[in-house]
């Protein structure tokens, strides 16, 4: 039997993936739905990017980021006498603008669960299943913020429900997700909401609830960014770390200048600076240590929030507190932008559980040292001028009220 290596590449924008209806001009499976695909005998990772460019017109270097690749698996088509060796990939894509080639009769951006409802190329769901979000990918992601990871956590429940998991298994997965990122309020609150809002104790209800929570989460993040953009229109800004909500707010505010701290240990600020520069803004990338000397030259500091504690304090990437202290010294206001789902109702403001990076990332020598390598720090409410959300600007009393509402979602546990 002939053996052929192919890549199957899922492009994801938000939580939708791109599906193509194959034209009559292709050599196999005409009329069926598939993802970006192509033969890849030698270098599948490189070929995946070639196929993205050829089949969509999207620049895989500028507009797509590899999320996950998995080991190849075999799909046997006895009728064709072919054994396909499928190499699956998932990319996050910044655009939905697609220019298809002759191989495509039509295309749609759809929730991945639509794969199971269509006539597709063989084992398309299996390809997606191997690269889709999982408890492990949510737990182990040290790059993205809590807004992104909370949506991925809800996708795990949605896709598990679509795959046929029963209700009890879904509850078990929900508990695993809560444990995976228990310090991220958005993950906890949105997973709780998926289960709490399920109309019935069955998988279909979880599927519907997860889909609704995902849509609401994406809308909340967009609206929070728009509110912050209006609040800070034309102001020069300083920011740090990597937050899509912050990035969208900055682009919407259209500042005349943006200063971005590199944001160790992961240096996520470098990616933020690149994306803002690509959006046409005047961007200065600097070191974390230089923030104190540069903050006086901007109109405001704008940061994200992994968590807002019930007293109005903000947990965010380490360096946020130092930036806020430096800003206070020169009377520069500090804004935190996030969805209300990032309020943590149960966390003790005096004893938050802060994630840390591996000590060996900072020092792996033999000297007898205690190494502290934090990922997050707490910025007291007194240093945060405003917390901007999809519901407007919150003061500490508003934060307390939001916390009480979110606490009620835990009842299912």
XYZ file of C-alpha atoms in Angstrom:
413
model
C 0.000 0.000 0.000
C 1.292 3.446 -0.931
C 2.389 5.538 2.096
C 2.169 9.327 1.856
C 3.117 11.927 4.453
C 0.809 14.957 4.716
C 0.372 17.942 7.008
C -3.019 18.934 8.409
C -2.874 22.524 9.677
C -5.615 24.127 11.758
C -5.654 27.924 11.797
C -7.482 29.304 14.839
C -8.808 32.837 15.197
C -10.470 33.435 18.537
C -11.905 29.972 19.053
C -12.942 29.319 15.449
C -10.894 27.255 13.022
C -10.638 27.596 9.260
C -12.202 24.823 7.161
C -11.963 24.505 3.372
C -14.361 22.754 1.029
C -12.119 20.938 -1.419
C -12.649 21.748 -5.089
C -12.933 19.384 -8.047
C -9.373 20.306 -9.004
C -7.794 18.402 -6.132
C -6.686 14.828 -6.479
C -8.562 13.437 -3.485
C -11.743 13.926 -1.462
C -13.308 16.597 -3.682
C -16.322 18.244 -2.074
C -15.310 17.296 1.449
C -14.266 19.682 4.197
C -10.696 19.811 5.442
C -8.099 22.086 6.972
C -5.017 23.550 5.330
C -3.186 20.475 4.029
C -0.506 19.239 1.695
C 2.129 16.605 1.034
C 5.167 16.742 3.314
C 7.749 14.083 2.714
C 10.782 15.706 4.329
C 10.139 18.696 6.615
C 6.531 18.791 7.893
C 6.986 21.867 10.129
C 8.366 23.916 7.256
C 5.760 22.539 4.845
C 2.954 23.523 7.215
C 3.963 27.161 6.789
C 4.296 26.769 3.024
C 0.751 25.399 2.829
C -0.616 28.234 4.980
C 0.799 30.792 2.569
C -0.235 28.933 -0.591
C -3.770 27.963 0.458
C -4.818 31.057 2.434
C -2.604 33.961 1.385
C -1.811 34.497 5.079
C 1.798 35.220 6.001
C 2.712 32.439 8.457
C 5.594 34.457 9.882
C 3.718 37.709 10.524
C 0.136 36.607 11.145
C 0.289 33.070 12.559
C 1.911 31.543 15.648
C 2.498 27.843 16.146
C 0.570 26.626 19.181
C 1.112 22.910 19.042
C 2.288 20.075 16.830
C 1.755 16.414 17.582
C 3.319 13.140 16.551
C 2.206 11.818 13.147
C -0.453 9.121 12.989
C -1.618 6.773 10.267
C -4.928 6.919 8.393
C -5.604 4.038 6.029
C -7.882 4.524 3.015
C -8.403 1.029 1.608
C -10.519 2.302 -1.272
C -7.702 4.533 -2.507
C -5.001 2.092 -1.519
C -3.233 4.815 0.463
C -1.864 4.958 3.962
C -1.690 8.620 4.952
C 0.844 9.608 7.609
C -0.750 12.741 9.061
C 1.314 15.420 10.818
C -1.149 17.688 12.716
C -0.478 21.347 13.572
C -2.399 24.154 15.278
C -1.614 27.841 14.721
C -3.179 30.930 16.251
C -3.993 33.349 13.461
C -4.358 37.127 13.788
C -6.566 37.578 10.732
C -9.601 36.054 9.045
C -8.760 37.529 5.661
C -8.254 34.516 3.396
C -7.330 34.375 -0.277
C -7.919 30.721 -1.252
C -6.312 29.041 -4.240
C -7.742 26.729 -6.892
C -7.919 23.808 -4.470
C -10.762 25.459 -2.547
C -14.431 25.654 -3.508
C -15.368 27.544 -0.333
C -14.232 28.227 3.207
C -15.655 29.057 6.632
C -14.411 30.010 10.088
C -16.361 27.718 12.415
C -16.208 26.298 15.942
C -14.110 23.115 15.848
C -17.133 21.103 16.933
C -18.522 21.706 13.420
C -15.935 19.218 12.159
C -18.028 16.429 13.663
C -21.127 17.623 11.795
C -19.671 17.730 8.276
C -18.471 15.336 5.636
C -14.731 15.734 5.994
C -11.513 14.204 4.780
C -10.744 11.032 6.775
C -10.105 11.479 10.508
C -10.125 15.294 10.474
C -11.465 15.325 14.042
C -8.655 12.992 15.105
C -6.136 15.494 13.734
C -7.782 18.329 15.655
C -8.117 16.219 18.797
C -4.358 15.738 18.875
C -3.564 19.470 18.930
C -6.605 20.992 20.632
C -6.460 22.524 24.124
C -6.118 20.084 27.011
C -5.822 20.211 30.775
C -2.087 19.746 30.325
C -1.693 22.557 27.792
C -3.627 24.940 30.051
C -1.532 23.906 33.047
C 1.837 24.090 31.308
C 1.407 27.316 29.311
C 3.856 29.822 30.795
C 3.518 32.390 28.022
C -0.123 33.443 27.745
C -2.200 35.391 30.235
C -5.305 34.303 32.061
C -7.790 35.728 29.536
C -6.350 33.489 26.832
C -6.014 30.452 29.096
C -9.527 30.807 30.494
C -10.955 30.563 26.993
C -8.774 27.537 26.269
C -10.015 25.906 29.489
C -13.609 26.373 28.353
C -12.653 24.909 24.974
C -11.431 21.771 26.739
C -14.893 21.272 28.253
C -16.659 22.128 24.996
C -14.563 19.751 22.907
C -14.690 16.946 25.476
C -18.480 17.246 25.531
C -18.593 17.155 21.729
C -16.340 14.087 21.736
C -18.840 12.100 23.786
C -17.572 12.451 27.363
C -20.353 11.868 29.879
C -21.425 14.400 32.487
C -19.458 12.904 35.363
C -16.294 12.832 33.266
C -16.835 16.482 32.339
C -17.154 17.409 36.015
C -13.884 15.605 36.634
C -12.231 17.578 33.829
C -13.629 20.816 35.249
C -12.043 20.032 38.629
C -8.722 19.268 36.929
C -8.858 22.615 35.127
C -9.565 24.434 38.381
C -6.522 22.786 39.935
C -4.363 23.383 36.861
C -4.474 27.188 37.199
C -6.076 27.812 40.565
C -4.225 31.123 40.884
C -5.859 32.521 37.732
C -9.262 33.899 38.605
C -10.493 34.080 35.016
C -9.822 30.357 34.529
C -11.565 29.472 37.779
C -14.558 31.768 37.242
C -15.178 30.775 33.647
C -14.864 27.044 34.290
C -17.248 27.446 37.234
C -19.679 29.356 35.021
C -19.669 26.626 32.354
C -20.822 24.052 34.901
C -23.094 26.378 36.880
C -24.916 27.605 33.757
C -25.443 24.144 32.211
C -29.219 23.818 32.037
C -29.178 20.062 32.614
C -26.779 17.524 34.092
C -25.680 16.136 30.740
C -22.975 16.611 28.126
C -25.192 18.510 25.681
C -25.902 21.136 28.312
C -22.186 21.492 29.091
C -21.448 21.834 25.380
C -24.030 24.616 25.012
C -22.914 26.351 28.198
C -19.211 26.203 27.293
C -19.925 27.663 23.860
C -21.930 30.506 25.415
C -19.277 31.240 28.048
C -16.577 31.339 25.357
C -18.580 33.837 23.286
C -19.263 35.994 26.350
C -15.606 35.866 27.419
C -14.345 37.013 24.029
C -16.923 39.823 23.981
C -15.983 40.910 27.516
C -12.302 41.125 26.617
C -13.098 43.152 23.483
C -15.408 45.513 25.377
C -12.892 46.026 28.192
C -10.250 46.926 25.606
C -12.621 49.368 23.908
C -13.451 51.032 27.238
C -9.763 51.459 28.057
C -9.026 52.762 24.556
C -11.656 55.465 24.955
C -10.351 56.344 28.429
C -6.766 56.720 27.181
C -7.258 58.054 23.661
C -4.102 59.712 22.298
C -2.192 59.331 25.602
C 1.424 58.146 25.466
C 1.653 54.854 27.328
C 3.969 52.436 29.102
C 3.104 48.750 29.363
C 4.637 45.355 30.048
C 4.048 41.634 29.534
C 1.694 40.100 26.981
C -2.052 40.690 27.054
C -4.291 40.695 23.991
C -6.737 42.944 25.851
C -3.994 45.466 26.606
C -2.698 45.290 23.058
C -6.160 45.903 21.607
C -6.681 48.802 24.033
C -3.385 50.410 23.027
C -4.083 50.055 19.306
C -7.545 51.539 19.863
C -6.159 54.449 21.902
C -3.729 55.267 19.070
C -1.016 56.762 21.308
C 1.755 58.891 19.853
C 4.304 56.727 21.708
C 4.391 53.391 23.545
C 7.150 52.162 25.860
C 7.173 48.385 26.432
C 9.218 46.646 29.128
C 10.714 43.337 28.016
C 9.061 41.515 30.937
C 11.388 38.859 32.257
C 11.485 35.990 32.859
C 9.630 35.001 29.703
C 10.224 38.323 27.877
C 6.608 38.398 26.709
C 6.911 42.168 26.326
C 9.106 41.632 23.275
C 6.188 39.983 21.458
C 3.882 42.812 22.549
C 6.343 45.401 21.235
C 6.620 43.593 17.897
C 2.849 43.382 17.474
C 2.345 47.047 18.362
C 5.102 48.020 15.962
C 3.459 45.940 13.225
C 0.241 47.879 13.937
C 2.030 51.080 12.972
C 2.659 52.562 16.416
C 5.828 54.318 17.575
C 7.220 51.722 19.989
C 10.233 51.739 22.294
C 11.274 48.382 23.764
C 13.286 48.623 26.964
C 14.523 46.600 29.918
C 12.442 46.109 33.042
C 15.063 47.972 35.068
C 14.731 51.085 32.872
C 11.009 51.550 33.556
C 11.600 53.796 36.574
C 13.633 56.250 34.503
C 11.273 56.254 31.504
C 7.845 56.370 33.120
C 7.958 60.135 33.654
C 7.957 60.608 29.883
C 4.516 58.983 29.340
C 0.982 60.051 30.177
C -0.150 56.764 31.741
C 0.802 53.174 32.558
C -1.556 50.548 31.139
C -1.263 46.938 32.275
C -3.378 43.826 32.260
C -4.440 41.817 35.261
C -4.172 38.114 35.750
C -6.308 38.565 38.855
C -8.036 41.416 40.666
C -8.282 40.709 44.399
C -11.459 41.603 46.227
C -9.848 44.684 47.813
C -8.975 46.088 44.376
C -5.325 44.998 44.351
C -4.024 43.662 41.033
C -2.006 40.491 40.483
C -0.047 40.714 37.254
C 3.277 39.846 35.677
C 6.210 40.586 37.970
C 7.398 44.137 37.375
C 3.908 45.613 37.504
C 4.287 46.736 41.111
C 7.670 48.333 40.406
C 6.196 50.192 37.431
C 3.270 51.386 39.560
C 5.599 52.589 42.345
C 7.719 54.458 39.816
C 4.596 55.984 38.264
C 3.279 57.124 41.650
C 6.553 58.919 42.339
C 6.033 61.153 39.285
C 2.201 61.384 39.411
C 1.614 59.211 36.335
C -1.712 57.323 36.562
C -1.832 53.526 36.415
C -4.689 51.702 34.671
C -5.394 47.978 34.760
C -7.688 46.633 32.037
C -9.431 43.270 32.221
C -12.778 41.502 32.174
C -14.741 41.309 35.436
C -14.227 37.537 35.398
C -10.690 38.226 36.600
C -11.931 39.215 40.043
C -10.974 36.526 42.590
C -13.731 36.192 45.199
C -12.067 33.638 47.453
C -8.416 34.725 47.427
C -7.146 36.346 50.605
C -5.711 39.734 49.557
C -3.110 39.387 52.313
C -1.964 35.934 51.151
C -2.444 35.379 47.397
C -0.925 32.267 45.868
C 1.541 33.590 43.286
C 3.051 31.338 40.632
C 6.829 31.269 40.351
C 9.185 30.328 37.539
C 11.823 27.651 37.975
C 14.745 28.908 40.082
C 17.168 27.373 37.595
C 15.935 29.777 34.919
C 17.538 32.526 36.994
C 20.535 30.662 38.431
C 21.755 27.112 37.901
C 25.176 27.379 39.507
C 26.579 25.633 42.569
C 26.834 28.519 45.030
C 24.731 28.159 48.239
C 22.037 30.654 47.222
C 18.330 31.004 47.861
C 16.819 31.879 44.465
C 13.486 33.688 44.137
C 12.150 33.867 40.585
C 8.539 35.116 40.745
C 6.231 35.232 37.752
C 3.670 37.551 39.350
C 3.486 40.300 41.946
C 0.703 42.204 43.709
C 0.107 45.895 43.086
C -1.906 47.400 45.971
C -5.170 49.132 45.145
C -3.666 52.393 46.372
C -1.284 52.343 43.406
C -3.944 51.515 40.787
C -5.744 54.594 39.532
C -8.543 52.691 37.815
C -9.557 49.134 36.973
C -11.219 49.285 33.548
C -13.600 46.468 32.540
C -16.344 45.660 30.067
C -18.758 47.116 32.642
C -16.854 50.381 32.918
C -14.494 51.596 35.617
C -14.635 49.737 38.935
C -13.873 51.208 42.333
C -13.090 48.938 45.331
C -16.777 48.717 46.308
C -17.672 47.616 42.768
C -14.937 44.966 42.914
C -16.411 43.588 46.146
C -19.860 43.338 44.556
C -18.456 41.494 41.526
C -16.600 39.129 43.866
C -19.828 38.231 45.656
C -21.568 37.386 42.361
C -18.663 35.244 41.176
C -18.461 33.393 44.470
C -21.972 32.055 43.899
C -20.746 30.171 40.812
C -18.830 27.767 43.040
C -21.988 26.136 44.369
C -21.755 23.193 41.923
C -18.566 22.016 43.628
